Short mmCIF file of C-alpha atoms in Angstrom, two decimals:
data_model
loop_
_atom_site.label_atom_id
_atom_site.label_comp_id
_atom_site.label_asym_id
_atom_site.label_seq_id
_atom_site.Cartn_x
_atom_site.Cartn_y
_atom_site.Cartn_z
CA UNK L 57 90.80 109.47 87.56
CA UNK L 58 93.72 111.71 86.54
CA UNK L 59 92.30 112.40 83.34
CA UNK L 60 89.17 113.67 84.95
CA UNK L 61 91.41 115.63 87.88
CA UNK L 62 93.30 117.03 84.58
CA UNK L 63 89.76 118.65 83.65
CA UNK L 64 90.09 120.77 86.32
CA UNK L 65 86.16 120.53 86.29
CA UNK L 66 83.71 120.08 89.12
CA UNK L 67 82.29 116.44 89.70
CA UNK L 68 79.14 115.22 90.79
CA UNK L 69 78.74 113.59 94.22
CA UNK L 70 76.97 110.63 92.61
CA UNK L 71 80.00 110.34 90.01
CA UNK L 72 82.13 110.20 92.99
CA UNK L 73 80.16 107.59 95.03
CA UNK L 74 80.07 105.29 91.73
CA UNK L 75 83.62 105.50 91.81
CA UNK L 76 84.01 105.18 95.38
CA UNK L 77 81.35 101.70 95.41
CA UNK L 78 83.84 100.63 92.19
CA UNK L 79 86.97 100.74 94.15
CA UNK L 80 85.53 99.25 97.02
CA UNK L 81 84.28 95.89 94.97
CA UNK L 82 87.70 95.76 93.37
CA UNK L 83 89.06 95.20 96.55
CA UNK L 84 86.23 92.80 97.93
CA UNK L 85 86.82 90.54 94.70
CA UNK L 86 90.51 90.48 94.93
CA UNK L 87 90.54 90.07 98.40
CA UNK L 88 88.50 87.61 101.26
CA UNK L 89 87.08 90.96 102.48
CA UNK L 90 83.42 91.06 102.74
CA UNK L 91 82.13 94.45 101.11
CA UNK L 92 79.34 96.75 102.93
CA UNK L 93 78.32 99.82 100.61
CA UNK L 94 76.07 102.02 102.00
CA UNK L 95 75.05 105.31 99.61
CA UNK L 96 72.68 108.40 101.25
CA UNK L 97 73.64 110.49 98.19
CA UNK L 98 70.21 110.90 96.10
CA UNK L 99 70.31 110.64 92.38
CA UNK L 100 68.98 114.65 92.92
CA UNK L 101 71.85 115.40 94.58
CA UNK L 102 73.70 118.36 93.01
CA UNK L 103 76.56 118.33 94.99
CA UNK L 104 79.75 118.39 93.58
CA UNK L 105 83.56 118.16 94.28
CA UNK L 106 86.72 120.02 92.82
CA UNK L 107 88.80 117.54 90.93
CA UNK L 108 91.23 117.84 93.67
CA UNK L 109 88.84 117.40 96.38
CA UNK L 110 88.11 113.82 94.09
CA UNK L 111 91.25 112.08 93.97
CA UNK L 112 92.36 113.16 97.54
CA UNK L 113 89.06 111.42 98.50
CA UNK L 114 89.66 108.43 96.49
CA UNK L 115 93.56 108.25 97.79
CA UNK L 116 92.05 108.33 101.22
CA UNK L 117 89.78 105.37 100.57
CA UNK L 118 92.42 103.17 98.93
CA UNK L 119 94.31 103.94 101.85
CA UNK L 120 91.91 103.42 104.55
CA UNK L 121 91.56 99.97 102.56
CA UNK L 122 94.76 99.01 102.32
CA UNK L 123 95.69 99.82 105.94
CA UNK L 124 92.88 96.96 106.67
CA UNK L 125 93.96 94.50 104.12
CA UNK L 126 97.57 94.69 105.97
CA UNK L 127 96.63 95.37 109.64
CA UNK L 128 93.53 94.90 110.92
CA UNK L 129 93.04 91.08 110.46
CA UNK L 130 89.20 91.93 109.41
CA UNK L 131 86.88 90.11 107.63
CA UNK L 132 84.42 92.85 106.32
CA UNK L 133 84.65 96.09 105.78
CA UNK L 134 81.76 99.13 105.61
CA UNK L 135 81.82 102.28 103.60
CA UNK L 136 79.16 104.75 104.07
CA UNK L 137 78.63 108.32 102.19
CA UNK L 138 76.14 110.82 102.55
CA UNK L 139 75.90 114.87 102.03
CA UNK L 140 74.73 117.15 104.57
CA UNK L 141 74.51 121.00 104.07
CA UNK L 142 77.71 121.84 102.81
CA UNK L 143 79.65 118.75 104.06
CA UNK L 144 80.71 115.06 102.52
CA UNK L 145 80.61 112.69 104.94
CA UNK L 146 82.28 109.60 104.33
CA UNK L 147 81.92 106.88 107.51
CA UNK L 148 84.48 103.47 106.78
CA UNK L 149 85.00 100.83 109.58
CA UNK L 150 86.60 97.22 109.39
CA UNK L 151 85.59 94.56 112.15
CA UNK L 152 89.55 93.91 112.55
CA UNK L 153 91.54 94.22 115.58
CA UNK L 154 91.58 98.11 115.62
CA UNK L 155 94.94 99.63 117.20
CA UNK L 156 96.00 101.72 120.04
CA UNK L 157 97.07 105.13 118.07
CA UNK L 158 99.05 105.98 121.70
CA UNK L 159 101.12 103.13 121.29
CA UNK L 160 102.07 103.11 117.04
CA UNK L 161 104.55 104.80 115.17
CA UNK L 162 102.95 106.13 112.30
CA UNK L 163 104.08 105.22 108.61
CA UNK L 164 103.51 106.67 105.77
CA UNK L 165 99.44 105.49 105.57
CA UNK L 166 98.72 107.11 108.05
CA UNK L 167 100.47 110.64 107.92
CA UNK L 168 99.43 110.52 103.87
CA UNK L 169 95.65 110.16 105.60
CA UNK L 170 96.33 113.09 107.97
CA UNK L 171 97.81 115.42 104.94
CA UNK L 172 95.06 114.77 102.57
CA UNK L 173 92.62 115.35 105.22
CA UNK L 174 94.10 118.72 105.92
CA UNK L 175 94.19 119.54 102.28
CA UNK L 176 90.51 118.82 102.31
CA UNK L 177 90.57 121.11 105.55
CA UNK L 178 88.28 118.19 106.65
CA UNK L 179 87.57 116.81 110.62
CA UNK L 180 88.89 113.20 111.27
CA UNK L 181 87.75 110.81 113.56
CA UNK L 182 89.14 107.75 114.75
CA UNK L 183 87.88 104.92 117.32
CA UNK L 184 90.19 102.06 116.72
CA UNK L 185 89.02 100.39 120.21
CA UNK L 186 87.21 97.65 118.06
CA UNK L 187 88.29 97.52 114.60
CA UNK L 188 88.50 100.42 113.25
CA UNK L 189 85.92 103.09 112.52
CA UNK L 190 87.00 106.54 110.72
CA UNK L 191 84.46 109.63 109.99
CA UNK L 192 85.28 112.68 107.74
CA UNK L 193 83.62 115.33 107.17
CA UNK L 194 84.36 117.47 104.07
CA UNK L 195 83.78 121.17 103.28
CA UNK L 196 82.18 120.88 100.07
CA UNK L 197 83.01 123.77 97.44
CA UNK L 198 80.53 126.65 97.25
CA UNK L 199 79.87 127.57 94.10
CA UNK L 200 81.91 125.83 90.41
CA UNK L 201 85.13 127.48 91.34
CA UNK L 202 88.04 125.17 91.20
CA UNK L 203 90.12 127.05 94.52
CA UNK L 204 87.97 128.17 96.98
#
């Protein structure tokens, strides 16, 4: 991943849902979670992200992942990606006992989340009522410039 962020070259959204679906079985075999993958990206798909735009999106999985391996108490988790227009959107939930965000003190997980979000300049949503579901939606780059 570093190596290819190094490249400083545009990635394909299907190169970044492989390694998205890769990440996700890691953790499903070294853990008793139950994977659910769901990809709407189509082999066509000529989408792309910057390399930065890829590893803040992986860093966000692996720490929306980790944040349910050590909170939630869940059994299964669900990953979803899909492209719309000019936006990413990546859907993750856990079936876990969710949170009351009024009532934490966010560590570092959580604030790392928020940053990397706004680096993305991407929308987050949260409904942690029953486990805990998360959308993003992320401004994908116009054009093959590196900085928009």
């Amino acid at each position: 991943e570093l190596i290819q962020a190094l490249k400083h070259e545009p990635i394909e959204l299907t190169d970044l849902a492989i390694r998205m679906q890769s990440i996700c079985k890691d953790i499903s075999d070294d853990t008793h979670l139950t994977m659910n993958w769901h990809n709407e990206l189509i082999a066509s798909d000529s989408g792309q992200v910057t390399s930065d735009q890829y590893l803040n999106i992986l860093n966000i999985l692996r720490e929306l992942l980790s944040n349910t391996i050590k909170h939630s108490q869940a059994s299964e988790f669900h990953v979803g990606i899909q492209a719309i227009t000019d936006r990413l959107i990546i859907d993750y939930s856990d079936n876990g006992t969710g949170f009351a965000q009024d009532e934490i003190k966010p560590g570092n997980g959580l604030y790392n989340l928020q940053a990397r979000c706004s680096e993305l300049k991407a929308a987050i949503h949260w409904d942690t009522t029953a486990g805990t579901k998360v959308k993003i939606r992320i401004p994908l780059a116009t054009g093959n410039t590196e900085h928009e």
